[in-house]
């Protein structure tokens, strides 16, 4: 079963998407972590950013220069419900600003990924427990090698994007569309942070998409179909993934078998809701602040073993959601009233009504734009319900709105980056077009 070498890691494999180097073993001397009591099973999966053991040739091949931070570059919390009929995967951004666990007074604060650098896996676990109020039952820690090999052993992964993605730091360079990628290419896809809408949320969502694809592939191949196949898979997993002292082969078999029986609409993915995306802290840098009420609702739902999708306390549903931020969309509008309404909605508007044609064309407003601007076009169209979209080759960066004879209603759109990039969704909403 070489092709399913990292099977159970469903998330473990992905968590390693941006981590490099070998995993550090947990010390049994640290004892069991504290934390609240909950129902179901919580598994913390981390990937460590370390270049230790990589040769210059490997660094070049993997497009990873610089010095590793020996911190958790990726962190995912997997909650398996008590009845084993639902799994919820919550990504915790590496730059989350939290208090570390421990006896220091005052408590040490910093990015959540730094807890590992201070106290290894045990402190990372206790810090997550302190920040979330959840008890962590099992811990998996993985390194780079397991990710690349797992994807290759599975025959590659399916990744997709609606626009070209290029990131010099990770080496990612793919065109718009759906692609079949090998382990090295997939690694670049899940590591990329320096692309349009830079940062962790977009990268985390890409990681979640790949997790969805790999889990579907593992299930289809029967790697998790029954205790025998799952046990074989778990033994292979233990060759590349470290666990804590409370996690043994029987635990991995139980978890893996349960995951293998879940349909895509019974597997949920989310990112911790954020209120401030660039909270500057002297000596720490740019950090992320969790949205208190939404994140509290998220952890409460997991503690009570409830679904996280559809919970408006975690993710309020705006009347008219926007895919992108209107503040970054330049629009030329040939009607003064519509121009003023869109400007009040946050768009960057130029009023071109003085050069409008004397006779309006029949029909609704027409939005003209360049190819590759579909997300921004959807945001503008949401503000102008009933409008028509027209892609114009060679069109400039600004959108043009030509108002027709029909009455125009301008709706207020709400842009919430948490909705756009990290809202709770089931796996069937993350699959690439044309994939199961």
Short mmCIF file of C-alpha atoms in Angstrom, two decimals:
data_model
loop_
_atom_site.label_atom_id
_atom_site.label_comp_id
_atom_site.label_asym_id
_atom_site.label_seq_id
_atom_site.Cartn_x
_atom_site.Cartn_y
_atom_site.Cartn_z
CA UNK A 1 0.00 0.00 0.00
CA UNK A 2 2.85 2.38 -0.84
CA UNK A 3 0.38 4.69 -2.60
CA UNK A 4 -1.42 5.33 0.68
CA UNK A 5 1.67 5.94 2.75
CA UNK A 6 0.29 9.00 4.48
CA UNK A 7 -3.31 8.00 4.41
CA UNK A 8 -4.64 8.82 7.80
CA UNK A 9 -2.79 12.07 7.79
CA UNK A 10 -5.62 13.45 5.72
CA UNK A 11 -4.76 16.70 7.40
CA UNK A 12 -1.32 15.71 8.60
CA UNK A 13 -0.17 15.47 5.04
CA UNK A 14 -1.58 18.87 4.22
CA UNK A 15 -0.42 20.53 7.35
CA UNK A 16 3.05 19.82 6.11
CA UNK A 17 2.33 21.75 2.95
CA UNK A 18 4.56 24.60 4.00
CA UNK A 19 6.74 22.88 6.51
CA UNK A 20 10.21 21.71 5.91
CA UNK A 21 12.44 19.29 7.69
CA UNK A 22 12.03 16.44 10.10
CA UNK A 23 9.64 16.38 13.00
CA UNK A 24 10.82 16.76 16.57
CA UNK A 25 9.68 14.01 18.93
CA UNK A 26 7.53 14.95 21.88
CA UNK A 27 8.96 14.48 25.33
CA UNK A 28 6.94 12.16 27.53
CA UNK A 29 8.22 14.06 30.55
CA UNK A 30 5.85 16.93 29.86
CA UNK A 31 2.80 14.99 31.01
CA UNK A 32 -0.72 15.33 29.71
CA UNK A 33 -1.86 18.83 28.75
CA UNK A 34 -4.67 20.64 30.50
CA UNK A 35 -7.79 22.05 28.90
CA UNK A 36 -11.53 21.90 29.05
CA UNK A 37 -13.69 18.83 28.74
CA UNK A 38 -15.59 18.25 25.53
CA UNK A 39 -17.37 15.61 23.51
CA UNK A 40 -15.98 13.94 20.43
CA UNK A 41 -12.28 13.69 19.63
CA UNK A 42 -9.90 16.60 18.97
CA UNK A 43 -6.67 16.03 17.05
CA UNK A 44 -4.10 18.80 16.63
CA UNK A 45 -2.00 18.46 13.48
CA UNK A 46 1.04 20.67 12.95
CA UNK A 47 3.76 21.08 10.38
CA UNK A 48 7.11 22.45 11.48
CA UNK A 49 9.11 24.96 9.44
CA UNK A 50 12.67 23.69 9.66
CA UNK A 51 15.37 23.26 7.01
CA UNK A 52 17.34 20.88 9.21
CA UNK A 53 18.68 17.96 7.22
CA UNK A 54 17.94 19.43 3.79
CA UNK A 55 20.85 19.63 1.36
CA UNK A 56 21.41 22.64 -0.89
CA UNK A 57 20.14 20.61 -3.83
CA UNK A 58 16.95 19.72 -1.97
CA UNK A 59 16.38 23.33 -0.98
CA UNK A 60 16.75 24.40 -4.59
CA UNK A 61 14.47 21.65 -5.87
CA UNK A 62 11.82 22.52 -3.31
CA UNK A 63 12.30 26.27 -3.79
CA UNK A 64 12.91 26.86 -0.09
CA UNK A 65 15.67 29.26 0.82
CA UNK A 66 16.40 31.10 4.00
CA UNK A 67 16.36 29.90 7.55
CA UNK A 68 13.53 27.96 9.12
CA UNK A 69 11.92 29.32 12.28
CA UNK A 70 11.53 25.92 14.00
CA UNK A 71 7.91 26.91 14.53
CA UNK A 72 4.54 25.52 13.49
CA UNK A 73 4.05 26.93 10.02
CA UNK A 74 0.70 25.17 9.64
CA UNK A 75 -1.77 24.20 12.34
CA UNK A 76 -5.08 22.38 11.91
CA UNK A 77 -7.50 21.16 14.56
CA UNK A 78 -9.57 18.14 13.53
CA UNK A 79 -12.73 17.44 15.53
CA UNK A 80 -14.33 14.04 15.02
CA UNK A 81 -17.86 13.93 16.41
CA UNK A 82 -18.75 11.45 19.13
CA UNK A 83 -21.00 9.48 16.77
CA UNK A 84 -18.20 9.55 14.14
CA UNK A 85 -20.63 10.88 11.55
CA UNK A 86 -19.01 14.32 11.11
CA UNK A 87 -15.52 15.77 10.95
CA UNK A 88 -14.71 19.47 11.36
CA UNK A 89 -11.30 20.79 10.33
CA UNK A 90 -10.38 24.26 11.61
CA UNK A 91 -7.24 25.95 10.35
CA UNK A 92 -5.50 28.19 12.88
CA UNK A 93 -3.44 30.86 11.08
CA UNK A 94 0.20 30.86 12.07
CA UNK A 95 0.23 34.61 12.90
CA UNK A 96 -2.66 34.42 15.40
CA UNK A 97 -1.76 36.61 18.40
CA UNK A 98 -2.40 34.64 21.60
CA UNK A 99 -1.22 34.07 25.15
CA UNK A 100 1.08 31.08 25.52
CA UNK A 101 0.38 28.45 28.11
CA UNK A 102 2.74 28.21 31.05
CA UNK A 103 3.45 29.65 34.46
CA UNK A 104 5.02 32.95 33.37
CA UNK A 105 3.60 36.06 35.00
CA UNK A 106 2.53 38.06 33.13
CA UNK A 107 1.68 35.45 30.52
CA UNK A 108 3.92 35.41 27.48
CA UNK A 109 2.18 36.53 24.29
CA UNK A 110 3.11 36.11 20.65
CA UNK A 111 2.20 34.44 17.38
CA UNK A 112 0.73 31.02 17.97
CA UNK A 113 3.37 29.43 15.74
CA UNK A 114 6.06 30.57 18.18
CA UNK A 115 4.82 28.38 21.02
CA UNK A 116 6.51 25.40 19.39
CA UNK A 117 9.83 27.27 19.16
CA UNK A 118 9.63 27.97 22.91
CA UNK A 119 8.43 24.60 24.21
CA UNK A 120 8.04 22.14 21.35
CA UNK A 121 4.91 20.12 20.71
CA UNK A 122 3.75 20.00 24.34
CA UNK A 123 3.64 23.80 24.64
CA UNK A 124 1.98 24.09 21.22
CA UNK A 125 -0.77 21.73 22.43
CA UNK A 126 -1.27 23.51 25.74
CA UNK A 127 -1.32 26.91 24.02
CA UNK A 128 -4.04 25.79 21.61
CA UNK A 129 -6.00 24.42 24.56
CA UNK A 130 -5.64 27.73 26.41
CA UNK A 131 -6.68 29.77 23.38
CA UNK A 132 -9.65 27.60 22.40
CA UNK A 133 -10.83 26.07 25.67
CA UNK A 134 -10.83 22.66 23.97
CA UNK A 135 -9.07 19.54 25.19
CA UNK A 136 -6.63 18.07 22.65
CA UNK A 137 -6.85 14.28 22.67
CA UNK A 138 -4.20 13.47 20.07
CA UNK A 139 -1.26 15.23 18.45
CA UNK A 140 0.34 14.61 15.06
CA UNK A 141 3.48 16.37 13.87
CA UNK A 142 4.83 16.01 10.39
CA UNK A 143 7.62 17.20 8.16
CA UNK A 144 8.07 18.09 4.54
CA UNK A 145 9.06 14.69 3.18
CA UNK A 146 5.78 13.05 4.09
CA UNK A 147 3.78 15.60 2.14
CA UNK A 148 5.64 15.41 -1.15
CA UNK A 149 5.88 11.62 -1.05
CA UNK A 150 2.24 11.22 -0.10
CA UNK A 151 1.03 13.27 -3.04
CA UNK A 152 3.33 11.42 -5.44
CA UNK A 153 2.31 8.04 -4.00
CA UNK A 154 -1.32 8.95 -4.61
CA UNK A 155 -0.59 9.76 -8.24
CA UNK A 156 -0.67 13.53 -7.73
CA UNK A 157 -3.31 15.99 -6.60
CA UNK A 158 -5.93 18.15 -8.27
CA UNK A 159 -5.64 21.90 -7.73
CA UNK A 160 -7.64 24.70 -9.30
CA UNK A 161 -7.71 28.48 -9.57
CA UNK A 162 -9.89 30.96 -11.43
CA UNK A 163 -6.89 33.18 -12.20
CA UNK A 164 -3.14 32.72 -12.77
CA UNK A 165 -1.12 32.32 -9.56
CA UNK A 166 2.55 33.20 -9.29
CA UNK A 167 4.64 33.42 -6.13
CA UNK A 168 8.41 33.77 -6.37
CA UNK A 169 8.88 32.76 -2.72
CA UNK A 170 7.23 29.35 -3.07
CA UNK A 171 8.00 28.88 -6.77
CA UNK A 172 4.31 28.61 -7.67
CA UNK A 173 3.50 29.50 -11.28
CA UNK A 174 0.25 28.09 -12.69
CA UNK A 175 -2.35 29.32 -15.13
CA UNK A 176 -6.08 29.64 -14.48
CA UNK A 177 -7.98 26.37 -14.54
CA UNK A 178 -7.75 22.89 -13.05
CA UNK A 179 -4.38 21.17 -12.90
CA UNK A 180 -3.02 17.75 -12.00
CA UNK A 181 0.11 18.36 -9.91
CA UNK A 182 2.87 16.18 -8.49
CA UNK A 183 4.13 16.43 -4.92
CA UNK A 184 6.61 19.22 -5.59
CA UNK A 185 4.09 21.33 -7.52
CA UNK A 186 1.41 20.77 -4.90
CA UNK A 187 3.83 21.83 -2.17
CA UNK A 188 4.34 25.13 -3.97
CA UNK A 189 0.58 25.58 -4.31
CA UNK A 190 -0.11 25.15 -0.60
CA UNK A 191 2.92 27.20 0.53
CA UNK A 192 2.22 30.33 -1.54
CA UNK A 193 1.54 33.43 0.56
CA UNK A 194 2.70 36.29 -1.68
CA UNK A 195 -0.02 36.41 -4.31
CA UNK A 196 -3.10 38.57 -4.86
CA UNK A 197 -4.79 39.01 -1.45
CA UNK A 198 -1.54 37.91 0.23
CA UNK A 199 -1.37 36.22 3.59
CA UNK A 200 -2.49 33.07 5.32
CA UNK A 201 -6.24 32.93 4.69
CA UNK A 202 -5.98 32.29 0.97
CA UNK A 203 -3.17 29.82 1.51
CA UNK A 204 -5.17 28.03 4.20
CA UNK A 205 -8.14 27.69 1.86
CA UNK A 206 -5.89 26.19 -0.80
CA UNK A 207 -4.59 23.71 1.78
CA UNK A 208 -8.14 22.79 2.65
CA UNK A 209 -8.95 22.20 -1.03
CA UNK A 210 -6.01 19.83 -1.36
CA UNK A 211 -7.02 18.02 1.84
CA UNK A 212 -10.46 17.54 0.31
CA UNK A 213 -8.97 16.11 -2.89
CA UNK A 214 -6.57 13.77 -1.10
CA UNK A 215 -9.21 12.48 1.29
CA UNK A 216 -11.54 11.77 -1.63
CA UNK A 217 -8.72 9.99 -3.43
CA UNK A 218 -7.84 7.88 -0.40
CA UNK A 219 -11.46 6.91 0.10
CA UNK A 220 -11.89 6.00 -3.57
CA UNK A 221 -8.79 3.79 -3.46
CA UNK A 222 -10.08 1.92 -0.40
CA UNK A 223 -7.14 2.91 1.80
CA UNK A 224 -9.56 3.59 4.66
CA UNK A 225 -12.11 0.90 3.86
CA UNK A 226 -12.24 -1.22 6.97
CA UNK A 227 -9.92 -1.85 9.90
CA UNK A 228 -7.43 -4.03 8.00
CA UNK A 229 -6.67 -1.54 5.23
CA UNK A 230 -6.74 1.34 7.69
CA UNK A 231 -4.30 -0.41 10.04
CA UNK A 232 -1.92 -1.02 7.14
CA UNK A 233 -2.18 2.64 6.26
CA UNK A 234 -1.67 3.79 9.83
CA UNK A 235 1.52 1.71 10.17
CA UNK A 236 2.89 3.40 7.07
CA UNK A 237 1.85 6.78 8.44
CA UNK A 238 3.82 6.27 11.64
CA UNK A 239 7.03 6.07 9.58
CA UNK A 240 6.73 9.75 8.63
CA UNK A 241 4.50 11.32 11.30
CA UNK A 242 5.31 11.73 14.98
CA UNK A 243 2.61 11.41 17.62
CA UNK A 244 2.36 12.17 21.30
CA UNK A 245 2.48 9.44 23.94
CA UNK A 246 -1.32 9.26 24.08
CA UNK A 247 -1.69 8.42 20.40
CA UNK A 248 -1.10 4.88 19.24
CA UNK A 249 -1.85 2.68 16.27
CA UNK A 250 -5.32 1.83 17.57
CA UNK A 251 -6.21 5.53 17.79
CA UNK A 252 -5.06 6.17 14.23
CA UNK A 253 -7.03 3.20 12.96
CA UNK A 254 -10.19 4.37 14.70
CA UNK A 255 -9.86 7.92 13.42
CA UNK A 256 -8.86 6.89 9.90
CA UNK A 257 -11.64 4.35 9.53
CA UNK A 258 -14.19 6.94 10.68
CA UNK A 259 -12.90 9.50 8.18
CA UNK A 260 -13.02 6.96 5.37
CA UNK A 261 -16.75 6.45 5.95
CA UNK A 262 -17.67 10.14 5.77
CA UNK A 263 -19.21 11.67 2.66
CA UNK A 264 -17.96 15.08 1.52
CA UNK A 265 -21.03 16.83 2.91
CA UNK A 266 -20.20 15.44 6.36
CA UNK A 267 -16.70 16.96 6.43
CA UNK A 268 -16.47 20.65 7.33
CA UNK A 269 -13.65 23.13 6.86
CA UNK A 270 -13.20 26.59 8.36
CA UNK A 271 -10.58 29.12 9.39
CA UNK A 272 -10.66 30.91 12.74
CA UNK A 273 -12.57 34.19 12.18
CA UNK A 274 -10.30 37.24 12.25
CA UNK A 275 -11.19 40.79 13.36
CA UNK A 276 -7.86 42.57 12.67
CA UNK A 277 -5.65 41.34 9.83
CA UNK A 278 -2.61 43.50 10.52
CA UNK A 279 -2.26 44.00 14.27
CA UNK A 280 1.22 45.43 14.78
CA UNK A 281 3.07 44.42 17.93
CA UNK A 282 6.56 45.81 18.73
CA UNK A 283 9.09 43.01 18.65
CA UNK A 284 6.57 40.60 17.15
CA UNK A 285 5.50 42.22 13.89
CA UNK A 286 2.24 41.88 11.99
CA UNK A 287 -0.22 39.55 13.71
CA UNK A 288 -3.85 38.46 13.44
CA UNK A 289 -6.46 39.07 16.13
CA UNK A 290 -9.28 36.58 16.38
CA UNK A 291 -12.84 37.89 16.17
CA UNK A 292 -13.85 37.30 19.78
CA UNK A 293 -17.57 36.55 19.48
CA UNK A 294 -17.24 34.50 16.29
CA UNK A 295 -14.21 32.49 17.42
CA UNK A 296 -15.81 31.89 20.82
CA UNK A 297 -18.90 30.56 19.01
CA UNK A 298 -16.69 28.32 16.89
CA UNK A 299 -14.93 26.74 19.87
CA UNK A 300 -18.24 26.42 21.73
CA UNK A 301 -19.79 24.54 18.81
CA UNK A 302 -16.88 22.09 18.75
CA UNK A 303 -16.95 21.70 22.53
CA UNK A 304 -20.65 20.84 22.30
CA UNK A 305 -20.06 18.52 19.33
CA UNK A 306 -22.23 20.59 16.98
CA UNK A 307 -21.76 21.36 13.25
CA UNK A 308 -19.95 24.59 12.46
CA UNK A 309 -21.52 25.12 9.03
CA UNK A 310 -24.74 27.09 9.03
CA UNK A 311 -24.10 28.61 12.46
CA UNK A 312 -24.70 32.35 12.06
CA UNK A 313 -22.96 33.02 15.37
CA UNK A 314 -19.75 31.80 13.76
CA UNK A 315 -20.40 33.29 10.37
CA UNK A 316 -23.19 35.89 10.06
CA UNK A 317 -24.85 35.81 6.67
CA UNK A 318 -24.82 39.29 5.06
CA UNK A 319 -27.78 40.15 2.88
CA UNK A 320 -25.55 40.81 -0.14
CA UNK A 321 -22.07 39.33 0.32
CA UNK A 322 -19.18 40.55 -1.84
CA UNK A 323 -16.42 38.28 -3.07
CA UNK A 324 -13.84 41.07 -3.05
CA UNK A 325 -13.34 44.44 -1.36
CA UNK A 326 -15.13 47.30 -3.20
CA UNK A 327 -12.38 49.65 -1.98
CA UNK A 328 -10.03 47.99 -4.46
CA UNK A 329 -12.34 48.21 -7.49
CA UNK A 330 -12.10 51.26 -9.79
CA UNK A 331 -15.30 51.98 -11.71
CA UNK A 332 -16.26 54.52 -14.37
CA UNK A 333 -20.01 55.19 -14.37
CA UNK A 334 -21.94 57.24 -16.94
CA UNK A 335 -24.82 58.13 -14.61
CA UNK A 336 -24.33 60.64 -11.79
CA UNK A 337 -26.86 59.11 -9.38
CA UNK A 338 -25.55 55.57 -9.84
CA UNK A 339 -21.98 56.84 -9.53
CA UNK A 340 -22.78 58.51 -6.21
CA UNK A 341 -24.53 55.41 -4.86
CA UNK A 342 -21.63 53.13 -5.80
CA UNK A 343 -19.15 55.58 -4.26
CA UNK A 344 -21.16 55.46 -1.05
CA UNK A 345 -20.89 51.68 -1.23
CA UNK A 346 -17.10 51.86 -1.08
CA UNK A 347 -16.18 51.53 -4.76
CA UNK A 348 -13.55 53.86 -6.27
CA UNK A 349 -15.79 55.73 -8.70
CA UNK A 350 -15.21 58.17 -11.54
CA UNK A 351 -18.36 59.96 -12.74
CA UNK A 352 -18.38 60.02 -16.56
CA UNK A 353 -22.00 61.18 -16.92
CA UNK A 354 -21.00 64.31 -18.82
CA UNK A 355 -19.79 62.15 -21.72
CA UNK A 356 -22.75 59.75 -21.61
CA UNK A 357 -24.69 59.21 -24.86
CA UNK A 358 -27.80 61.42 -25.26
CA UNK A 359 -29.99 58.33 -25.70
CA UNK A 360 -29.61 55.44 -23.28
CA UNK A 361 -29.41 51.93 -24.77
CA UNK A 362 -32.33 49.62 -24.09
CA UNK A 363 -32.00 47.26 -21.15
CA UNK A 364 -30.14 46.95 -17.84
CA UNK A 365 -26.71 48.36 -16.95
CA UNK A 366 -23.78 46.77 -18.78
CA UNK A 367 -20.54 46.18 -16.88
CA UNK A 368 -17.50 45.95 -19.16
CA UNK A 369 -14.23 44.58 -17.83
CA UNK A 370 -10.99 42.81 -18.71
CA UNK A 371 -10.59 39.05 -18.62
CA UNK A 372 -9.41 37.66 -15.30
CA UNK A 373 -11.43 40.11 -13.22
CA UNK A 374 -14.37 37.80 -12.63
CA UNK A 375 -14.36 38.07 -8.82
CA UNK A 376 -14.35 41.88 -8.87
CA UNK A 377 -16.99 41.82 -11.60
CA UNK A 378 -19.19 39.61 -9.41
CA UNK A 379 -18.85 42.12 -6.54
CA UNK A 380 -19.86 45.02 -8.77
CA UNK A 381 -22.72 43.02 -10.28
CA UNK A 382 -23.99 42.22 -6.77
CA UNK A 383 -24.25 45.96 -6.15
CA UNK A 384 -26.10 46.40 -9.46
CA UNK A 385 -28.63 43.53 -9.52
CA UNK A 386 -29.82 42.58 -12.98
CA UNK A 387 -26.80 44.07 -14.72
CA UNK A 388 -25.06 42.32 -17.60
CA UNK A 389 -21.36 41.41 -17.58
CA UNK A 390 -19.26 41.77 -20.70
CA UNK A 391 -15.62 40.74 -21.03
CA UNK A 392 -13.74 43.07 -23.38
CA UNK A 393 -10.31 41.96 -24.69
CA UNK A 394 -7.68 44.56 -23.89
CA UNK A 395 -9.93 46.43 -21.47
CA UNK A 396 -8.14 48.52 -18.86
CA UNK A 397 -7.98 47.96 -15.13
CA UNK A 398 -11.07 50.07 -14.38
CA UNK A 399 -14.59 48.74 -14.89
CA UNK A 400 -17.05 50.63 -17.09
CA UNK A 401 -20.74 50.81 -16.22
CA UNK A 402 -23.09 51.92 -19.01
CA UNK A 403 -26.54 52.60 -17.58
CA UNK A 404 -29.46 51.64 -19.84
CA UNK A 405 -33.15 52.51 -19.88
CA UNK A 406 -34.17 50.23 -17.04
CA UNK A 407 -34.39 51.71 -13.53
CA UNK A 408 -31.26 50.97 -11.53
CA UNK A 409 -31.19 49.85 -7.91
CA UNK A 410 -27.85 50.00 -6.13
CA UNK A 411 -27.62 47.49 -3.29
CA UNK A 412 -25.20 47.78 -0.41
CA UNK A 413 -22.75 44.89 -0.53
CA UNK A 414 -20.86 43.60 2.49
CA UNK A 415 -17.27 42.48 2.14
CA UNK A 416 -16.09 40.23 4.94
CA UNK A 417 -12.72 38.64 4.34
CA UNK A 418 -13.66 35.81 6.66
CA UNK A 419 -16.61 35.01 4.40
CA UNK A 420 -14.56 35.32 1.23
CA UNK A 421 -11.64 33.18 2.35
CA UNK A 422 -12.47 31.20 5.48
CA UNK A 423 -16.20 30.71 5.98
CA UNK A 424 -17.26 27.28 7.27
CA UNK A 425 -18.12 25.07 4.29
CA UNK A 426 -18.45 21.37 3.62
CA UNK A 427 -15.91 19.55 1.49
CA UNK A 428 -18.25 19.29 -1.49
CA UNK A 429 -18.05 23.10 -1.80
CA UNK A 430 -14.24 23.02 -1.97
CA UNK A 431 -13.84 20.43 -4.71
CA UNK A 432 -12.46 21.61 -8.04
CA UNK A 433 -14.90 21.71 -10.97
CA UNK A 434 -15.28 18.30 -12.58
CA UNK A 435 -13.90 16.35 -9.61
CA UNK A 436 -15.99 13.97 -7.48
#
